[in-house]
PDB file of C-alpha atoms and ligand atoms in Angstrom:
ATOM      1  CA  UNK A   1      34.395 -40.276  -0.650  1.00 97.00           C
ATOM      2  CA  UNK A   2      34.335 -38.200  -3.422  1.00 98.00           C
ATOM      3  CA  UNK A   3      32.271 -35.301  -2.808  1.00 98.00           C
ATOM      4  CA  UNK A   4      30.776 -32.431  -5.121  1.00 99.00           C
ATOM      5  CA  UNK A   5      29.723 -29.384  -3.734  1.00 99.00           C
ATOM      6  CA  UNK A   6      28.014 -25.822  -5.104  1.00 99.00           C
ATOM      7  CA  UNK A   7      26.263 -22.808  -3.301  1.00 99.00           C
ATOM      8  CA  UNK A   8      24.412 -20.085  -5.335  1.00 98.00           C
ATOM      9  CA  UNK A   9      24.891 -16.622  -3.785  1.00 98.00           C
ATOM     10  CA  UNK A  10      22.580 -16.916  -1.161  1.00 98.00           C
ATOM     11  CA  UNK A  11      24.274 -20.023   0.127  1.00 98.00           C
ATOM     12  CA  UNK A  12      28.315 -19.292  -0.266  1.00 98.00           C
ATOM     13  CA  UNK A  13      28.814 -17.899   3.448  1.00 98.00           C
ATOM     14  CA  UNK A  14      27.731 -21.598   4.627  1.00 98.00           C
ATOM     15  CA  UNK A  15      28.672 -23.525   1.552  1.00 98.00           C
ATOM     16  CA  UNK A  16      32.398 -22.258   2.891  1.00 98.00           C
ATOM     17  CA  UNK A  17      31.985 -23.212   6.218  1.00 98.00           C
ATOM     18  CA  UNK A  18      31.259 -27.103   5.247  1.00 98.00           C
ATOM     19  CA  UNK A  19      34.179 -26.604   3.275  1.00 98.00           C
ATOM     20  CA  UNK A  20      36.313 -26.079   6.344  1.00 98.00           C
ATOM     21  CA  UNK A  21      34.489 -28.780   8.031  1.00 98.00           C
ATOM     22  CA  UNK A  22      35.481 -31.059   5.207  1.00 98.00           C
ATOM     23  CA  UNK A  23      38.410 -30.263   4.667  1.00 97.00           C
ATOM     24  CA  UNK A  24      38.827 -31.874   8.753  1.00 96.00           C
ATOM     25  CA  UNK A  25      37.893 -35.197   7.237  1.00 96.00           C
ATOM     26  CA  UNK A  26      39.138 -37.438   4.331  1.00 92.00           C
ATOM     27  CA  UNK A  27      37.367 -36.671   1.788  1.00 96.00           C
ATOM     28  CA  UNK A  28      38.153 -35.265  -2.012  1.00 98.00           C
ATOM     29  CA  UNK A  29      36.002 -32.394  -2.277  1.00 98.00           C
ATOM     30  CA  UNK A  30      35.408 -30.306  -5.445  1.00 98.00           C
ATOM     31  CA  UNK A  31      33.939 -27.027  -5.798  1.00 98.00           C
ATOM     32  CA  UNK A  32      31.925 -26.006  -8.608  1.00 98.00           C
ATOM     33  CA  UNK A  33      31.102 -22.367  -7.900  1.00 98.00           C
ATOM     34  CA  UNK A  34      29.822 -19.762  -6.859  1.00 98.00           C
ATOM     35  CA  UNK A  35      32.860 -17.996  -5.567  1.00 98.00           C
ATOM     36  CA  UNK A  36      31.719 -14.470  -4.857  1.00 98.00           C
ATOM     37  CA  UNK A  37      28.328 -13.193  -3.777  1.00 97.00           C
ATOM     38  CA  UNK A  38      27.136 -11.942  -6.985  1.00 98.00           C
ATOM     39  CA  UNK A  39      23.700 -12.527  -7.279  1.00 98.00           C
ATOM     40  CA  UNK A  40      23.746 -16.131  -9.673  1.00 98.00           C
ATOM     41  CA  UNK A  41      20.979 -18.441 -10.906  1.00 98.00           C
ATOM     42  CA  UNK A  42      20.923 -21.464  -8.531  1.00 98.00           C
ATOM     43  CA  UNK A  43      20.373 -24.180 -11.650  1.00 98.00           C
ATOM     44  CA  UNK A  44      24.070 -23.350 -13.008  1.00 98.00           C
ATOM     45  CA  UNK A  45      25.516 -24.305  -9.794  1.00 99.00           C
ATOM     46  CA  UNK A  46      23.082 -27.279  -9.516  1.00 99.00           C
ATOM     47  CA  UNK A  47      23.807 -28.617 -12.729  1.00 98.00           C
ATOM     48  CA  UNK A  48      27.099 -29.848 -12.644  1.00 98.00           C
ATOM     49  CA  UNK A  49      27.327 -31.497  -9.015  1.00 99.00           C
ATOM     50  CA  UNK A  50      24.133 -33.452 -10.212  1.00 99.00           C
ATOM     51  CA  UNK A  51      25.465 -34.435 -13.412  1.00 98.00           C
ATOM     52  CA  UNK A  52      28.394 -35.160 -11.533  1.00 98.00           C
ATOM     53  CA  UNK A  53      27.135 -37.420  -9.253  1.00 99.00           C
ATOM     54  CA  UNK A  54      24.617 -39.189 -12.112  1.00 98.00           C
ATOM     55  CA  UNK A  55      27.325 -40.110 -14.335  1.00 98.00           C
ATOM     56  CA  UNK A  56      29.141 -41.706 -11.240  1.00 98.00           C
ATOM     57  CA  UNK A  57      32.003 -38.961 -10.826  1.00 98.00           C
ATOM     58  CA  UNK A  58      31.451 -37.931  -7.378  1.00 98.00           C
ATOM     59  CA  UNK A  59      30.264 -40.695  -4.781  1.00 98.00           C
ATOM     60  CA  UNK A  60      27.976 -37.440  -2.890  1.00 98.00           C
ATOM     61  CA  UNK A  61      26.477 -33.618  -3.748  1.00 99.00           C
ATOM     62  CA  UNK A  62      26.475 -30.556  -1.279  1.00 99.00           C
ATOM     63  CA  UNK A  63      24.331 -27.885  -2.395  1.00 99.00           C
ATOM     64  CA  UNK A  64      23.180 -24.749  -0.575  1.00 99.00           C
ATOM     65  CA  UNK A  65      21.064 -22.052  -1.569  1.00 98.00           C
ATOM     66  CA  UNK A  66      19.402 -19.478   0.136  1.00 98.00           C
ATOM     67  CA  UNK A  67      16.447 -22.391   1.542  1.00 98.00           C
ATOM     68  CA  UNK A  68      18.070 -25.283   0.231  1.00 98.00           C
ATOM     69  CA  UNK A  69      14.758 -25.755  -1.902  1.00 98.00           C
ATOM     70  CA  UNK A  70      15.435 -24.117  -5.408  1.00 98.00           C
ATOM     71  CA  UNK A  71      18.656 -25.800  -5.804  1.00 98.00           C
ATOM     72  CA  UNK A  72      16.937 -28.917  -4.913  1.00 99.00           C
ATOM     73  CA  UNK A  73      14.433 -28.647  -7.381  1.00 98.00           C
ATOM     74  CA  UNK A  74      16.878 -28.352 -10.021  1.00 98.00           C
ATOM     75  CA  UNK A  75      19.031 -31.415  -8.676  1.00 99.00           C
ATOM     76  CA  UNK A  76      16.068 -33.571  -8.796  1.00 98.00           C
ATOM     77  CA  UNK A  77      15.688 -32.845 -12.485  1.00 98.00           C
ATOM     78  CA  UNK A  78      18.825 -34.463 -13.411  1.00 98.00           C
ATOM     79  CA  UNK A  79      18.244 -38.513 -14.106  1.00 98.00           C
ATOM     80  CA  UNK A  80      19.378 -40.740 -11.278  1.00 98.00           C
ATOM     81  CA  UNK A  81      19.387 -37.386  -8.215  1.00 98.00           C
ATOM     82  CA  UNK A  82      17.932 -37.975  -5.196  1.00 98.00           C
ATOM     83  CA  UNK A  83      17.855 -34.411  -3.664  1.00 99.00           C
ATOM     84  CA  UNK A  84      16.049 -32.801  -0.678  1.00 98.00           C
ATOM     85  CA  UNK A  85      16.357 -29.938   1.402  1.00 98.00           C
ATOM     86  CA  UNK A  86      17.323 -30.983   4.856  1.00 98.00           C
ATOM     87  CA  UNK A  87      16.688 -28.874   7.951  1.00 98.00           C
ATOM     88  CA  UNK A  88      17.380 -31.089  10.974  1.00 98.00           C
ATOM     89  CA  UNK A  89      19.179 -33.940  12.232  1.00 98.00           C
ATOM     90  CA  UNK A  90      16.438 -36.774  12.234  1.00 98.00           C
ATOM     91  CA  UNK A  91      15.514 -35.956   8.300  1.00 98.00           C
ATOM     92  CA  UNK A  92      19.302 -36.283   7.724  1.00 98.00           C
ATOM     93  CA  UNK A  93      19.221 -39.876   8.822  1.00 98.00           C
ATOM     94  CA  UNK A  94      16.016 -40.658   7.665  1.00 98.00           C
ATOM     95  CA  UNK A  95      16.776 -39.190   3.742  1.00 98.00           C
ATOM     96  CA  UNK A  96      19.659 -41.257   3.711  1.00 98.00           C
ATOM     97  CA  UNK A  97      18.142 -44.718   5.727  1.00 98.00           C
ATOM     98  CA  UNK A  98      15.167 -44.551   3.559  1.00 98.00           C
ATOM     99  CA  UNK A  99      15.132 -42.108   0.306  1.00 98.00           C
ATOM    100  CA  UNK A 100      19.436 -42.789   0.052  1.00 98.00           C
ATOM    101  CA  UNK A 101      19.724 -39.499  -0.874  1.00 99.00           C
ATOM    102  CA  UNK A 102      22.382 -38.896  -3.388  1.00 99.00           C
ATOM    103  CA  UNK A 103      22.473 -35.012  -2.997  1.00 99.00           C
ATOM    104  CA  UNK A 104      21.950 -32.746   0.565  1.00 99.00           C
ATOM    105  CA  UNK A 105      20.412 -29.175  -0.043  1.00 99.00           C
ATOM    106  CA  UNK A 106      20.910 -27.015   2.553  1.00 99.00           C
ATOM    107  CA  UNK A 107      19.555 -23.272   3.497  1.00 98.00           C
ATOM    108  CA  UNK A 108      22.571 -20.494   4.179  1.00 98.00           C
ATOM    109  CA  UNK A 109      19.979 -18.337   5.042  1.00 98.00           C
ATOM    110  CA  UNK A 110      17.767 -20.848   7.134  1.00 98.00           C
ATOM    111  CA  UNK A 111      20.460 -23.068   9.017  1.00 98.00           C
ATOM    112  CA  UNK A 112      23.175 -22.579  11.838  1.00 98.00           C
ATOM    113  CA  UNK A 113      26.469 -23.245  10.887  1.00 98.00           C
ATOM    114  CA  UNK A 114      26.640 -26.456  13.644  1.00 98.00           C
ATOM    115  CA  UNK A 115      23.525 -27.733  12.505  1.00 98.00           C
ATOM    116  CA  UNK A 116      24.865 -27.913   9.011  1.00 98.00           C
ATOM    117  CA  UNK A 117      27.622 -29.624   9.779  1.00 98.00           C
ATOM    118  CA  UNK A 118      25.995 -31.728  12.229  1.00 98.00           C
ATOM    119  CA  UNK A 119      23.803 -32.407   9.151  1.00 99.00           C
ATOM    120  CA  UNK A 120      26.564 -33.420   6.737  1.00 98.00           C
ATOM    121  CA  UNK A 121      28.015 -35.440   8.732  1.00 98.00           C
ATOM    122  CA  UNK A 122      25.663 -37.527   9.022  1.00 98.00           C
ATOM    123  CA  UNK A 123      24.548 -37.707   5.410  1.00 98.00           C
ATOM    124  CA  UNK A 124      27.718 -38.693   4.720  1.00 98.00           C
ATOM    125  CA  UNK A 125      27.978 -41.284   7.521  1.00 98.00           C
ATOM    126  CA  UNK A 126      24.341 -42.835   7.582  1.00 98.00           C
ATOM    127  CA  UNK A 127      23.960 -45.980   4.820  1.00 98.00           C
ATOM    128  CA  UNK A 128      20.761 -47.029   2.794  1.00 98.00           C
ATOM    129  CA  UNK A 129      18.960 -49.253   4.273  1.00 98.00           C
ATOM    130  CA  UNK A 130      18.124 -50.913   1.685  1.00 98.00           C
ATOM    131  CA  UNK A 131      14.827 -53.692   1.959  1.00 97.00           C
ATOM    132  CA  UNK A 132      11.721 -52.295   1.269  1.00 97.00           C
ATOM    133  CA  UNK A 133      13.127 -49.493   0.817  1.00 98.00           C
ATOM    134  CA  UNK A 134      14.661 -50.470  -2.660  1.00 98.00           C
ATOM    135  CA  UNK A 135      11.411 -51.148  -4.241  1.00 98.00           C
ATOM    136  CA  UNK A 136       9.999 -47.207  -3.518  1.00 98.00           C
ATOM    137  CA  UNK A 137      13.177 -45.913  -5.105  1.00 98.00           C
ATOM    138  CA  UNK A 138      13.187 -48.163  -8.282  1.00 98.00           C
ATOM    139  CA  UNK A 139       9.517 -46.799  -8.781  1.00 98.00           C
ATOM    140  CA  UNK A 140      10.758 -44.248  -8.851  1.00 98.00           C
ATOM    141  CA  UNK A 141      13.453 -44.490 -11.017  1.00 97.00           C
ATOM    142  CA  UNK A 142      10.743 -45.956 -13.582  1.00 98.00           C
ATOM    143  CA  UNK A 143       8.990 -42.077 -13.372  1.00 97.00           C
ATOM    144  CA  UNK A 144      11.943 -41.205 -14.843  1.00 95.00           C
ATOM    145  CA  UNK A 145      12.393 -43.384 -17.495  1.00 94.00           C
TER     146      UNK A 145
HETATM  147  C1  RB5 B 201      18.256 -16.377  -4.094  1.00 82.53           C
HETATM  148  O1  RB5 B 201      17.871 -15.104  -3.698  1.00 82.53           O
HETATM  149  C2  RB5 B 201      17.314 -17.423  -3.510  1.00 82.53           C
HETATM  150  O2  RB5 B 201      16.086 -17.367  -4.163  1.00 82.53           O
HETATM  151  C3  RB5 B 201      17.917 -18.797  -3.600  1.00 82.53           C
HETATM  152  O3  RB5 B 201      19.120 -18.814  -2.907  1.00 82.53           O
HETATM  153  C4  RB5 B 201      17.109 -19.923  -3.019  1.00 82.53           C
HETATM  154  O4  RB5 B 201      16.683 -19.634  -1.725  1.00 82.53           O
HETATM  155  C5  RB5 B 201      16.021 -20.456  -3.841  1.00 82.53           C
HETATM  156  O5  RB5 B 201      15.340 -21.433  -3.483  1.00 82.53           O
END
């Protein structure tokens, strides 16, 4: 899979450990920023995995802020972004089983370092599931139109 990742400030300590984790699996990963903990605006660093992934470039996004909820809000702005900020295990399945979340938001400063691993691995392993499921999302893909 191709898979775009991005961390304001608040989320680079754990943004780098998923990077380590991923770089245990076979994925291509590319990382948009930030790469020091100067304080940034978590938008910039949202902006380009979404587009990313909208315009088809990158099969997945990673994002991690300081909750996982800012950078989500801006992901979800961008046309065709399913974001959400996911704090457990059973959401993880469930956002990607029923919402097929395009984009995982997590919190550096609200998550364990296994749990977010545990986390992305299954976002990256758990399909859509598709059936009525497809109908909810294509609503709301018309709210966007
Ligand atoms: C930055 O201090 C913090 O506001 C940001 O990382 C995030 O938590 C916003 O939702």
């Amino acid at each position: 899979m191709k898979i775009a990742i991005a961390s304001d400030h608040g989320g680079l300590s754990l943004k780098k450990e998923i990077l380590n984790y991923l770089s245990t699996l076979s994925h291509t990963v590319q990382d948009f920023g930030c790469f020091t903990d100067d304080s940034v605006d978590y938008p910039d660093y949202a902006k380009p995995v979404a587009m990313g992934v909208a315009k088809g470039e990158f099969d997945r996004g990673i994002l991690v802020c300081g909750t996982g909820v800012g950078i989500s809000i801006a992901a979800n702005k961008v046309k065709g972004i399913r974001a959400a900020s996911v704090f457990d295990t059973e959401t993880a399945k469930l956002t990607r089983e029923h919402n097929n979340l395009n984009v995982l938001c997590l919190g550096g400063r609200i998550l364990s370092v296994e749990l977010a691993k545990e986390i992305v691995k299954i976002f990256l392993e758990t399909p859509f599931a598709g059936g009525r499921h497809e109908g909810r999302l294509k609503k709301i893909a018309e709210m966007e139109k």
